[in-house]
């Protein structure tokens, strides 16, 4: 009999890759989904006959307790969140309720049912914000620059707190930006690769972006979910930075994506002030030495391969279905 795992956020980018990884490793996978008026299972459509979906919500403590009691998982991955940084300025209270108190509700629910359940918390490089050190490690002090970043600092420390207060196996993965063809369309990598596909296919001739100078350490989501699983297989719970150690600017991202289809980005990209943020995180670059040393983790997909993979996937998708229903642009 394999292990049982619960994933919150299974309908998101990381949840879908993690579910694949766990199923391939022989796990029974239960995904927590919140009730929506229309189904949003496009990332897990191919897994639906191999996973169990249970309705629950990070806002509803009892719904979490009920699922954990029924499933009695060995591992619990808390990936659900309001994850789009600009939206966190529009909805700071809801962001805190999902990401900060939501994480506390998960930890409390596990504590109530069985403190032996191993739990992973999805922390973020956005916690470093206005960085105090370059590159960032597990020891770098936090300085979040958005309600999202602040909510994730709470989630991180409450996870550490439950580990230290109750002896729970609660690990926090401080993951730097990771992307894939399943990334939401509003995030900059996917916005660019989708835009390149539309321009290449003659559906539009411009792409409006914000700050081209921001730099991020971008990796492939498939590589990063492997690190989450590795963290829960250790003897003791800990915090780990997961990053490639290489950063690129948004401008470089744009150049690489347009070059992949033989186009000159300068003819199509324009500055749209609507995409500038009230406070920017200028430059993130992570040092994942601890994860390499302790977990034996390393990224396999380079930045150039990642962007090529995303552009190719968007070209195929847009060619097949030029106007996806419900996409946030
Ligand atoms: P994502 O694609 O935006 O997915 C977020 C997931 O959370 C979705 O399944 C969403 O469900 C679910 N969710 C949101 N609010 C919920 C609620 N109240 N109750 C239950 N489920 C809820 O995010 P991702 O990129 O996969 O990221 C996964 C996690 O890692 C997030 O916590 C994110 O903040 C964190 N993180 C991401 C990155 C990155 O670069 N991707 C880096 C560091 C940390 P619906 O489908 O119903 O909306
Ligand atoms: O922005 C700049 C923008 O929205 C990256 C989330 O997964 O990673 C993600 O957060 C950069 C920023 O991701 C546009 O100003 C320029 O500097 O793709 P993003 P993010 O904010 O870094 C962290 C680690 C998480 O934890 C989050 O959940 O790109 N940028 N022009 C733009 N960004 C967007 N979205 N759209 C633009 O037009």
mmCIF file of N, CA and C in Angstrom, residues 220-276:
data_model
loop_
_atom_site.group_PDB
_atom_site.id
_atom_site.type_symbol
_atom_site.label_atom_id
_atom_site.label_comp_id
_atom_site.label_asym_id
_atom_site.label_seq_id
_atom_site.Cartn_x
_atom_site.Cartn_y
_atom_site.Cartn_z
ATOM 1 N N UNK A 220 12.036 25.885 -13.705
ATOM 2 C CA UNK A 220 10.928 25.087 -14.254
ATOM 3 C C UNK A 220 10.140 24.434 -13.112
ATOM 4 N N UNK A 221 8.821 24.610 -13.123
ATOM 5 C CA UNK A 221 7.967 24.110 -12.040
ATOM 6 C C UNK A 221 8.140 22.603 -11.814
ATOM 7 N N UNK A 222 8.328 21.846 -12.874
ATOM 8 C CA UNK A 222 8.501 20.393 -12.737
ATOM 9 C C UNK A 222 9.702 20.050 -11.869
ATOM 10 N N UNK A 223 10.773 20.834 -11.996
ATOM 11 C CA UNK A 223 11.961 20.623 -11.149
ATOM 12 C C UNK A 223 11.671 21.000 -9.697
ATOM 13 N N UNK A 224 10.859 22.037 -9.504
ATOM 14 C CA UNK A 224 10.659 22.580 -8.154
ATOM 15 C C UNK A 224 9.741 21.715 -7.291
ATOM 16 N N UNK A 225 8.755 21.046 -7.916
ATOM 17 C CA UNK A 225 7.883 20.190 -7.089
ATOM 18 C C UNK A 225 8.657 18.968 -6.574
ATOM 19 N N UNK A 226 9.697 18.569 -7.312
ATOM 20 C CA UNK A 226 10.548 17.467 -6.832
ATOM 21 C C UNK A 226 11.204 17.847 -5.509
ATOM 22 N N UNK A 227 11.599 19.115 -5.411
ATOM 23 C CA UNK A 227 12.225 19.595 -4.167
ATOM 24 C C UNK A 227 11.231 19.545 -3.004
ATOM 25 N N UNK A 228 9.956 19.873 -3.280
ATOM 26 C CA UNK A 228 8.936 19.831 -2.203
ATOM 27 C C UNK A 228 8.866 18.422 -1.621
ATOM 28 N N UNK A 229 8.776 17.447 -2.525
ATOM 29 C CA UNK A 229 8.661 16.053 -2.079
ATOM 30 C C UNK A 229 9.915 15.646 -1.300
ATOM 31 N N UNK A 230 11.092 16.020 -1.806
ATOM 32 C CA UNK A 230 12.354 15.661 -1.135
ATOM 33 C C UNK A 230 12.386 16.204 0.292
ATOM 34 N N UNK A 231 11.849 17.419 0.483
ATOM 35 C CA UNK A 231 11.868 18.027 1.829
ATOM 36 C C UNK A 231 11.110 17.175 2.842
ATOM 37 N N UNK A 232 10.041 16.508 2.377
ATOM 38 C CA UNK A 232 9.239 15.709 3.310
ATOM 39 C C UNK A 232 9.796 14.291 3.502
ATOM 40 N N UNK A 233 10.873 13.952 2.789
ATOM 41 C CA UNK A 233 11.465 12.607 2.955
ATOM 42 C C UNK A 233 12.674 12.633 3.893
ATOM 43 N N UNK A 234 12.999 13.806 4.444
ATOM 44 C CA UNK A 234 14.183 13.934 5.297
ATOM 45 C C UNK A 234 13.898 13.427 6.718
ATOM 46 N N UNK A 235 14.963 13.293 7.495
ATOM 47 C CA UNK A 235 14.787 12.864 8.883
ATOM 48 C C UNK A 235 14.144 13.955 9.728
ATOM 49 N N UNK A 236 14.541 15.204 9.454
ATOM 50 C CA UNK A 236 13.914 16.289 10.223
ATOM 51 C C UNK A 236 13.468 17.413 9.286
ATOM 52 N N UNK A 237 12.423 18.121 9.761
ATOM 53 C CA UNK A 237 11.874 19.200 8.942
ATOM 54 C C UNK A 237 12.789 20.422 9.008
ATOM 55 N N UNK A 238 12.829 21.172 7.906
ATOM 56 C CA UNK A 238 13.706 22.344 7.860
ATOM 57 C C UNK A 238 13.200 23.306 6.777
ATOM 58 N N UNK A 239 13.932 24.411 6.599
ATOM 59 C CA UNK A 239 13.609 25.392 5.551
ATOM 60 C C UNK A 239 14.661 25.280 4.448
ATOM 61 N N UNK A 240 14.209 25.406 3.197
ATOM 62 C CA UNK A 240 15.153 25.299 2.078
ATOM 63 C C UNK A 240 14.843 26.338 1.009
ATOM 64 N N UNK A 241 15.877 27.018 0.531
ATOM 65 C CA UNK A 241 15.761 27.866 -0.664
ATOM 66 C C UNK A 241 15.852 26.962 -1.883
ATOM 67 N N UNK A 242 14.925 27.168 -2.829
ATOM 68 C CA UNK A 242 14.974 26.432 -4.096
ATOM 69 C C UNK A 242 15.050 27.458 -5.223
ATOM 70 N N UNK A 243 16.158 27.421 -5.964
ATOM 71 C CA UNK A 243 16.413 28.437 -6.992
ATOM 72 C C UNK A 243 17.456 27.892 -7.958
ATOM 73 N N UNK A 244 17.616 28.570 -9.105
ATOM 74 C CA UNK A 244 18.638 28.119 -10.073
ATOM 75 C C UNK A 244 19.985 28.777 -9.810
ATOM 76 N N UNK A 245 19.968 29.980 -9.153
ATOM 77 C CA UNK A 245 21.207 30.723 -8.948
ATOM 78 C C UNK A 245 21.578 31.592 -10.146
ATOM 79 N N UNK A 246 20.666 31.696 -11.122
ATOM 80 C CA UNK A 246 20.902 32.546 -12.302
ATOM 81 C C UNK A 246 19.714 33.491 -12.415
ATOM 82 N N UNK A 247 19.976 34.789 -12.635
ATOM 83 C CA UNK A 247 18.838 35.702 -12.810
ATOM 84 C C UNK A 247 18.882 36.352 -14.191
ATOM 85 N N UNK A 248 17.689 36.727 -14.664
ATOM 86 C CA UNK A 248 17.542 37.416 -15.956
ATOM 87 C C UNK A 248 16.556 38.561 -15.751
ATOM 88 N N UNK A 249 16.698 39.601 -16.588
ATOM 89 C CA UNK A 249 15.722 40.692 -16.532
ATOM 90 C C UNK A 249 14.501 40.313 -17.369
ATOM 91 N N UNK A 250 13.407 41.060 -17.148
ATOM 92 C CA UNK A 250 12.214 40.854 -17.974
ATOM 93 C C UNK A 250 12.578 41.157 -19.440
ATOM 94 N N UNK A 251 13.445 42.138 -19.656
ATOM 95 C CA UNK A 251 13.875 42.467 -21.027
ATOM 96 C C UNK A 251 14.551 41.254 -21.679
ATOM 97 N N UNK A 252 15.423 40.586 -20.924
ATOM 98 C CA UNK A 252 16.093 39.391 -21.477
ATOM 99 C C UNK A 252 15.081 38.276 -21.769
ATOM 100 N N UNK A 253 14.100 38.141 -20.883
ATOM 101 C CA UNK A 253 13.040 37.151 -21.112
ATOM 102 C C UNK A 253 12.346 37.428 -22.451
ATOM 103 N N UNK A 254 12.011 38.714 -22.666
ATOM 104 C CA UNK A 254 11.314 39.116 -23.884
ATOM 105 C C UNK A 254 12.186 38.828 -25.118
ATOM 106 N N UNK A 255 13.471 39.173 -25.016
ATOM 107 C CA UNK A 255 14.394 38.939 -26.142
ATOM 108 C C UNK A 255 14.453 37.463 -26.510
ATOM 109 N N UNK A 256 14.617 36.613 -25.478
ATOM 110 C CA UNK A 256 14.750 35.165 -25.715
ATOM 111 C C UNK A 256 13.462 34.616 -26.349
ATOM 112 N N UNK A 257 12.305 35.061 -25.849
ATOM 113 C CA UNK A 257 11.023 34.525 -26.334
ATOM 114 C C UNK A 257 10.761 34.941 -27.788
ATOM 115 N N UNK A 258 10.989 36.211 -28.112
ATOM 116 C CA UNK A 258 10.750 36.665 -29.495
ATOM 117 C C UNK A 258 11.773 36.041 -30.451
ATOM 118 N N UNK A 259 13.030 35.956 -29.980
ATOM 119 C CA UNK A 259 14.079 35.367 -30.833
ATOM 120 C C UNK A 259 13.742 33.921 -31.201
ATOM 121 N N UNK A 260 13.096 33.223 -30.292
ATOM 122 C CA UNK A 260 12.768 31.809 -30.534
ATOM 123 C C UNK A 260 11.877 31.635 -31.771
ATOM 124 N N UNK A 261 11.078 32.670 -32.083
ATOM 125 C CA UNK A 261 10.226 32.559 -33.287
ATOM 126 C C UNK A 261 10.712 33.492 -34.398
ATOM 127 N N UNK A 262 11.952 34.003 -34.241
ATOM 128 C CA UNK A 262 12.555 34.809 -35.309
ATOM 129 C C UNK A 262 11.998 36.212 -35.430
ATOM 130 N N UNK A 263 11.513 36.801 -34.312
ATOM 131 C CA UNK A 263 10.963 38.166 -34.363
ATOM 132 C C UNK A 263 11.812 39.112 -33.507
ATOM 133 N N UNK A 264 11.788 40.421 -33.891
ATOM 134 C CA UNK A 264 12.494 41.466 -33.143
ATOM 135 C C UNK A 264 11.505 42.076 -32.136
ATOM 136 N N UNK A 265 11.751 41.850 -30.845
ATOM 137 C CA UNK A 265 10.787 42.252 -29.797
ATOM 138 C C UNK A 265 10.501 43.745 -29.821
ATOM 139 N N UNK A 266 11.510 44.562 -30.242
ATOM 140 C CA UNK A 266 11.351 46.029 -30.150
ATOM 141 C C UNK A 266 10.224 46.545 -31.040
ATOM 142 N N UNK A 267 9.831 45.766 -32.037
ATOM 143 C CA UNK A 267 8.735 46.190 -32.919
ATOM 144 C C UNK A 267 7.362 45.985 -32.267
ATOM 145 N N UNK A 268 7.297 45.213 -31.225
ATOM 146 C CA UNK A 268 5.982 44.819 -30.683
ATOM 147 C C UNK A 268 5.743 45.209 -29.224
ATOM 148 N N UNK A 269 6.798 45.285 -28.423
ATOM 149 C CA UNK A 269 6.615 45.509 -26.989
ATOM 150 C C UNK A 269 6.536 46.999 -26.689
ATOM 151 N N UNK A 270 5.526 47.380 -25.909
ATOM 152 C CA UNK A 270 5.404 48.784 -25.482
ATOM 153 C C UNK A 270 5.222 48.817 -23.967
ATOM 154 N N UNK A 271 5.635 49.954 -23.382
ATOM 155 C CA UNK A 271 5.472 50.110 -21.932
ATOM 156 C C UNK A 271 4.024 50.466 -21.639
ATOM 157 N N UNK A 272 3.411 49.744 -20.732
ATOM 158 C CA UNK A 272 2.055 50.066 -20.286
ATOM 159 C C UNK A 272 2.128 50.319 -18.780
ATOM 160 N N UNK A 273 1.978 51.592 -18.360
ATOM 161 C CA UNK A 273 2.119 51.928 -16.938
ATOM 162 C C UNK A 273 1.149 51.172 -16.038
ATOM 163 N N UNK A 274 0.064 50.644 -16.611
ATOM 164 C CA UNK A 274 -0.902 49.884 -15.799
ATOM 165 C C UNK A 274 -0.241 48.664 -15.160
ATOM 166 N N UNK A 275 0.885 48.207 -15.731
ATOM 167 C CA UNK A 275 1.533 46.999 -15.195
ATOM 168 C C UNK A 275 2.711 47.308 -14.274
ATOM 169 N N UNK A 276 2.889 48.608 -13.962
ATOM 170 C CA UNK A 276 3.902 48.963 -12.952
ATOM 171 C C UNK A 276 3.275 48.746 -11.578
#
